[in-house]
């Protein structure tokens, strides 16, 4: 159990939130020119790192807003939460 | 014309033990609004006279009408006026069409009031949310989990809380609260 800081509601319990995978994946703009391989890349392939990961979260039982978080997938430590559309926060020193 | 009688999911039940009382509030009009926060505030103020909320997770009340902060672009309004359809119409007139949504959700939710010295302990038994007065003051509201139900909790007085719950979860929440009340 840990506490997650919702950018809108502040500190709330983990059980109010759900995680929805990697963040900052932009939809291709010229979709009619994509090959099947490029579509597959966009839809199915994720980095799945052991370590620092930018991810999408939703405050499902709270304000129901989506936001992004920077989390270490190995230790579960959350380094930042920020609104969708905001720039990626920098990685903390010593992390990659 | 058929005479339709307004019902609530718990038929206005009450429950009380020493230091605690729980009752279902009479039904009221509930309207969900989405759009630009400043425009929502001015629309609600002009239609219902409720001043805008003072920040995130706050609510404000004026003569039995209330507005709740539900999100950065979302408000919920309670009104003692029984004609929700008319309220929706007058709110819609104040808001830009296509860039806002006004929906009557009166029958989607019901409100339980929990009050008394033990109210805080009963709440604390079912939610991970911190309801200590340092964190949750009078005039604060929060959308939280209680047991398995998602509720909108608001602190209406020093030891009185309103719990807004979905109609279909009302019985579950009621039984949960009554059961917890016997142990605190």
CSV table of C-alpha atoms in Angstrom, one decimal:
chain,number,residue,atom,x,y,z
A,1,UNK,CA,0.0,0.0,0.0
A,2,UNK,CA,1.3,3.4,-0.8
A,3,UNK,CA,0.1,7.0,-1.3
A,4,UNK,CA,-0.2,8.6,-4.7
A,5,UNK,CA,-0.3,12.3,-5.2
A,6,UNK,CA,-3.1,13.2,-7.6
A,7,UNK,CA,-2.3,16.5,-9.3
A,8,UNK,CA,-5.9,17.6,-8.6
A,9,UNK,CA,-6.8,16.0,-5.3
A,10,UNK,CA,-3.5,15.7,-3.4
A,11,UNK,CA,-2.4,12.6,-1.5
A,12,UNK,CA,-4.7,9.6,-1.8
A,13,UNK,CA,-4.5,5.9,-1.2
A,14,UNK,CA,-3.2,3.7,-4.0
A,15,UNK,CA,-6.5,1.7,-4.2
A,16,UNK,CA,-8.3,4.8,-5.6
A,17,UNK,CA,-6.1,4.7,-8.7
A,18,UNK,CA,-5.6,2.5,-11.7
A,19,UNK,CA,-2.5,2.4,-14.0
A,20,UNK,CA,-3.0,2.3,-17.8
A,21,UNK,CA,0.5,1.7,-19.2
A,22,UNK,CA,3.1,3.8,-20.9
A,23,UNK,CA,2.6,7.5,-21.3
A,24,UNK,CA,3.7,9.9,-24.0
A,25,UNK,CA,2.8,7.7,-27.0
A,26,UNK,CA,1.7,10.0,-29.7
A,27,UNK,CA,-0.8,8.8,-32.3
A,28,UNK,CA,0.7,8.9,-35.8
A,29,UNK,CA,-0.6,11.9,-37.7
A,30,UNK,CA,-0.7,10.5,-41.3
A,31,UNK,CA,-2.5,7.3,-40.5
A,32,UNK,CA,-3.5,6.5,-44.1
A,33,UNK,CA,0.2,6.1,-45.0
A,34,UNK,CA,1.1,3.7,-42.2
A,35,UNK,CA,2.2,0.2,-43.0
A,36,UNK,CA,0.8,-2.7,-40.9
A,37,UNK,CA,4.2,-3.0,-39.2
A,38,UNK,CA,4.1,0.7,-38.2
A,39,UNK,CA,0.5,0.3,-36.9
A,40,UNK,CA,1.6,-2.8,-34.9
A,41,UNK,CA,4.5,-0.8,-33.5
A,42,UNK,CA,2.2,2.0,-32.4
A,43,UNK,CA,-0.6,-0.2,-30.9
A,44,UNK,CA,1.2,-3.2,-29.4
A,45,UNK,CA,4.9,-2.4,-28.7
A,46,UNK,CA,5.9,-0.9,-25.4
A,47,UNK,CA,9.3,-0.4,-23.7
A,48,UNK,CA,8.4,-2.3,-20.5
A,49,UNK,CA,11.5,-1.3,-18.7
A,50,UNK,CA,12.8,-2.5,-15.3
A,51,UNK,CA,13.4,0.9,-13.8
A,52,UNK,CA,12.1,4.4,-14.5
A,53,UNK,CA,8.8,4.4,-16.5
A,54,UNK,CA,6.6,7.3,-17.5
A,55,UNK,CA,3.0,6.0,-17.2
A,56,UNK,CA,-0.6,7.0,-17.4
A,57,UNK,CA,-2.8,6.8,-14.3
A,58,UNK,CA,-6.4,7.6,-13.6
A,59,UNK,CA,-7.9,8.6,-10.3
A,60,UNK,CA,-10.7,6.2,-10.8
A,61,UNK,CA,-12.5,6.4,-7.4
A,62,UNK,CA,-11.7,10.1,-7.0
A,63,UNK,CA,-11.8,13.0,-9.5
A,64,UNK,CA,-11.7,10.5,-12.4
A,65,UNK,CA,-9.0,12.5,-14.1
A,66,UNK,CA,-6.1,11.1,-16.1
A,67,UNK,CA,-2.6,12.1,-15.3
A,68,UNK,CA,1.0,10.9,-15.8
A,69,UNK,CA,3.4,9.6,-13.3
A,70,UNK,CA,7.1,8.8,-13.3
A,71,UNK,CA,7.6,5.5,-11.4
A,72,UNK,CA,10.4,3.0,-10.9
A,73,UNK,CA,8.9,-0.3,-11.8
A,74,UNK,CA,11.4,-2.2,-9.8
A,75,UNK,CA,10.9,-0.4,-6.5
A,76,UNK,CA,7.4,1.1,-7.0
A,77,UNK,CA,8.7,4.5,-5.9
A,78,UNK,CA,6.8,7.3,-7.6
A,79,UNK,CA,9.0,10.3,-8.4
A,80,UNK,CA,6.5,12.7,-9.9
A,81,UNK,CA,2.9,13.0,-10.9
A,82,UNK,CA,1.9,15.7,-13.5
A,83,UNK,CA,-1.0,16.7,-15.7
A,84,UNK,CA,-1.5,15.3,-19.1
A,85,UNK,CA,0.0,17.7,-21.6
A,86,UNK,CA,2.7,18.9,-19.3
A,87,UNK,CA,6.3,18.2,-20.2
A,88,UNK,CA,8.0,15.1,-19.0
A,89,UNK,CA,9.8,15.7,-15.7
A,90,UNK,CA,13.5,15.0,-15.8
A,91,UNK,CA,14.8,11.7,-14.4
A,92,UNK,CA,16.2,12.0,-10.9
A,93,UNK,CA,20.0,12.0,-10.6
A,94,UNK,CA,21.5,8.5,-10.9
A,95,UNK,CA,18.4,7.0,-12.5
A,96,UNK,CA,18.1,5.9,-16.1
B,1,UNK,CA,-52.7,11.7,-15.3
B,2,UNK,CA,-51.0,9.1,-13.1
B,3,UNK,CA,-49.9,10.5,-9.8
B,4,UNK,CA,-46.2,9.7,-9.6
B,5,UNK,CA,-44.7,9.5,-6.1
B,6,UNK,CA,-41.1,10.3,-5.6
B,7,UNK,CA,-39.1,7.4,-4.1
B,8,UNK,CA,-35.6,7.1,-2.8
B,9,UNK,CA,-33.7,3.8,-2.6
B,10,UNK,CA,-33.8,3.5,1.2
B,11,UNK,CA,-37.3,5.1,1.6
B,12,UNK,CA,-35.9,7.7,4.0
B,13,UNK,CA,-34.8,5.1,6.6
B,14,UNK,CA,-33.1,6.2,9.8
B,15,UNK,CA,-30.7,4.4,12.2
B,16,UNK,CA,-29.4,5.6,15.5
B,17,UNK,CA,-27.3,4.3,18.4
B,18,UNK,CA,-25.6,6.3,21.1
B,19,UNK,CA,-23.3,8.9,19.6
B,20,UNK,CA,-24.4,8.2,16.0
B,21,UNK,CA,-27.3,8.8,13.8
B,22,UNK,CA,-27.7,7.9,10.1
B,23,UNK,CA,-30.5,8.8,7.8
B,24,UNK,CA,-31.3,9.1,4.2
B,25,UNK,CA,-31.9,12.7,3.1
B,26,UNK,CA,-35.0,13.6,1.2
B,27,UNK,CA,-34.4,13.6,-2.5
B,28,UNK,CA,-33.2,16.8,-4.2
B,29,UNK,CA,-32.4,17.8,-7.8
B,30,UNK,CA,-28.8,16.9,-8.7
B,31,UNK,CA,-27.2,18.3,-11.8
B,32,UNK,CA,-23.8,17.5,-13.2
B,33,UNK,CA,-22.0,20.2,-15.1
B,34,UNK,CA,-18.9,19.9,-17.3
B,35,UNK,CA,-17.1,22.8,-19.1
B,36,UNK,CA,-14.9,25.7,-18.4
B,37,UNK,CA,-14.7,26.2,-14.6
B,38,UNK,CA,-15.2,30.0,-14.6
B,39,UNK,CA,-18.2,29.7,-16.8
B,40,UNK,CA,-19.7,26.9,-14.7
B,41,UNK,CA,-19.3,29.0,-11.6
B,42,UNK,CA,-21.0,32.0,-13.0
B,43,UNK,CA,-23.8,30.0,-14.5
B,44,UNK,CA,-24.5,28.3,-11.1
B,45,UNK,CA,-24.3,31.6,-9.3
B,46,UNK,CA,-26.8,33.3,-11.6
B,47,UNK,CA,-29.2,30.4,-11.6
B,48,UNK,CA,-29.0,29.1,-8.0
B,49,UNK,CA,-27.2,31.9,-6.2
B,50,UNK,CA,-24.5,29.6,-4.9
B,51,UNK,CA,-21.0,31.3,-4.8
B,52,UNK,CA,-18.2,29.5,-6.6
B,53,UNK,CA,-16.2,26.9,-4.7
B,54,UNK,CA,-13.0,28.2,-3.0
B,55,UNK,CA,-10.8,25.5,-4.5
B,56,UNK,CA,-10.4,21.9,-5.3
B,57,UNK,CA,-12.4,19.4,-3.2
B,58,UNK,CA,-14.5,22.1,-1.7
B,59,UNK,CA,-18.2,22.8,-1.7
B,60,UNK,CA,-20.3,25.9,-1.2
B,61,UNK,CA,-23.9,26.3,-0.1
B,62,UNK,CA,-26.5,29.1,-0.2
B,63,UNK,CA,-30.1,28.6,0.9
B,64,UNK,CA,-30.2,24.8,0.5
B,65,UNK,CA,-28.5,24.9,-2.9
B,66,UNK,CA,-25.0,23.5,-3.1
B,67,UNK,CA,-22.2,23.1,-5.6
B,68,UNK,CA,-19.4,20.7,-5.3
B,69,UNK,CA,-16.0,20.6,-6.9
B,70,UNK,CA,-15.8,17.3,-8.8
B,71,UNK,CA,-12.9,17.9,-11.0
B,72,UNK,CA,-11.0,20.9,-12.6
B,73,UNK,CA,-13.8,21.1,-15.3
B,74,UNK,CA,-16.7,19.6,-13.4
B,75,UNK,CA,-19.2,20.7,-10.8
B,76,UNK,CA,-22.2,19.0,-9.2
B,77,UNK,CA,-25.1,21.1,-8.1
B,78,UNK,CA,-27.8,20.2,-5.6
B,79,UNK,CA,-31.0,22.2,-5.6
B,80,UNK,CA,-34.1,22.2,-3.4
B,81,UNK,CA,-36.1,23.1,-6.5
B,82,UNK,CA,-37.9,19.9,-7.5
B,83,UNK,CA,-38.0,20.8,-11.2
B,84,UNK,CA,-34.6,19.6,-12.4
B,85,UNK,CA,-35.5,19.9,-16.0
B,86,UNK,CA,-36.2,23.6,-15.7
B,87,UNK,CA,-32.9,24.1,-13.9
B,88,UNK,CA,-31.0,22.2,-16.7
B,89,UNK,CA,-32.6,24.5,-19.2
B,90,UNK,CA,-31.7,27.7,-17.5
B,91,UNK,CA,-28.1,26.5,-16.8
B,92,UNK,CA,-27.8,25.5,-20.5
B,93,UNK,CA,-28.8,29.0,-21.5
B,94,UNK,CA,-25.9,30.4,-19.6
B,95,UNK,CA,-23.3,28.1,-21.0
B,96,UNK,CA,-21.8,27.8,-24.5
B,97,UNK,CA,-23.5,25.0,-26.5
B,98,UNK,CA,-21.1,22.4,-27.7
B,99,UNK,CA,-18.4,23.3,-25.1
B,100,UNK,CA,-20.3,22.3,-22.0
B,101,UNK,CA,-22.6,19.6,-20.7
B,102,UNK,CA,-25.5,19.9,-18.2
B,103,UNK,CA,-27.1,16.6,-17.1
B,104,UNK,CA,-29.8,15.8,-14.7
B,105,UNK,CA,-28.5,13.1,-12.4
B,106,UNK,CA,-31.1,13.5,-9.6
B,107,UNK,CA,-32.2,9.8,-9.7
B,108,UNK,CA,-28.7,8.5,-10.1
B,109,UNK,CA,-27.6,9.1,-6.5
B,110,UNK,CA,-29.0,9.3,-3.0
B,111,UNK,CA,-27.5,11.1,0.0
B,112,UNK,CA,-27.0,9.7,3.5
B,113,UNK,CA,-26.3,11.9,6.5
B,114,UNK,CA,-24.0,10.5,9.2
B,115,UNK,CA,-23.7,12.6,12.3
B,116,UNK,CA,-22.7,12.3,15.9
B,117,UNK,CA,-19.6,11.9,18.0
B,118,UNK,CA,-18.9,8.5,16.5
B,119,UNK,CA,-19.4,9.6,12.9
B,120,UNK,CA,-15.6,10.0,12.2
B,121,UNK,CA,-14.8,6.6,13.6
B,122,UNK,CA,-17.4,4.9,11.5
B,123,UNK,CA,-16.1,6.6,8.4
B,124,UNK,CA,-12.5,5.8,9.3
B,125,UNK,CA,-13.4,2.1,9.5
B,126,UNK,CA,-14.3,1.8,5.8
B,127,UNK,CA,-12.1,4.2,3.9
B,128,UNK,CA,-8.4,4.7,3.3
B,129,UNK,CA,-9.0,8.5,3.1
B,130,UNK,CA,-7.7,10.6,5.9
B,131,UNK,CA,-10.7,12.3,7.5
B,132,UNK,CA,-8.8,13.9,10.4
B,133,UNK,CA,-10.0,17.5,10.7
B,134,UNK,CA,-6.5,18.7,9.8
B,135,UNK,CA,-7.0,17.1,6.4
B,136,UNK,CA,-10.7,17.2,5.9
B,137,UNK,CA,-12.3,20.4,7.2
B,138,UNK,CA,-15.9,21.7,7.2
B,139,UNK,CA,-16.7,22.7,3.6
B,140,UNK,CA,-14.4,20.1,2.2
B,141,UNK,CA,-15.7,17.3,-0.1
B,142,UNK,CA,-13.9,14.3,-1.5
B,143,UNK,CA,-14.7,11.5,-3.9
B,144,UNK,CA,-13.5,8.4,-2.1
B,145,UNK,CA,-13.9,4.7,-1.6
B,146,UNK,CA,-15.9,3.4,1.3
B,147,UNK,CA,-16.0,-0.3,1.5
B,148,UNK,CA,-16.5,-1.2,-2.2
B,149,UNK,CA,-18.6,1.8,-3.0
B,150,UNK,CA,-17.4,5.0,-4.6
B,151,UNK,CA,-18.9,7.9,-2.7
B,152,UNK,CA,-18.8,11.7,-2.5
B,153,UNK,CA,-18.1,12.6,1.1
B,154,UNK,CA,-18.7,16.1,2.3
B,155,UNK,CA,-18.3,17.5,5.8
B,156,UNK,CA,-21.4,19.6,6.4
B,157,UNK,CA,-20.7,20.4,10.1
B,158,UNK,CA,-18.2,19.7,12.8
B,159,UNK,CA,-19.5,16.1,13.3
B,160,UNK,CA,-21.9,15.7,10.4
B,161,UNK,CA,-21.1,14.2,7.0
B,162,UNK,CA,-23.0,13.7,3.8
B,163,UNK,CA,-22.4,10.6,1.8
B,164,UNK,CA,-23.6,10.7,-1.8
B,165,UNK,CA,-23.8,7.2,-3.3
B,166,UNK,CA,-25.1,5.6,-6.4
B,167,UNK,CA,-28.6,4.4,-6.2
B,168,UNK,CA,-27.6,0.8,-6.8
B,169,UNK,CA,-25.0,0.9,-4.0
B,170,UNK,CA,-27.2,2.6,-1.4
B,171,UNK,CA,-28.4,-0.6,0.3
B,172,UNK,CA,-24.8,-2.0,0.4
B,173,UNK,CA,-23.5,1.3,1.9
B,174,UNK,CA,-26.3,1.5,4.4
B,175,UNK,CA,-25.7,-2.1,5.7
B,176,UNK,CA,-22.0,-1.5,5.8
B,177,UNK,CA,-22.4,1.7,7.9
B,178,UNK,CA,-24.9,0.1,10.3
B,179,UNK,CA,-22.7,-2.9,10.8
B,180,UNK,CA,-19.6,-0.8,11.4
B,181,UNK,CA,-21.5,1.4,13.8
B,182,UNK,CA,-21.9,-1.6,16.2
B,183,UNK,CA,-18.2,-2.0,16.6
B,184,UNK,CA,-16.8,1.5,17.0
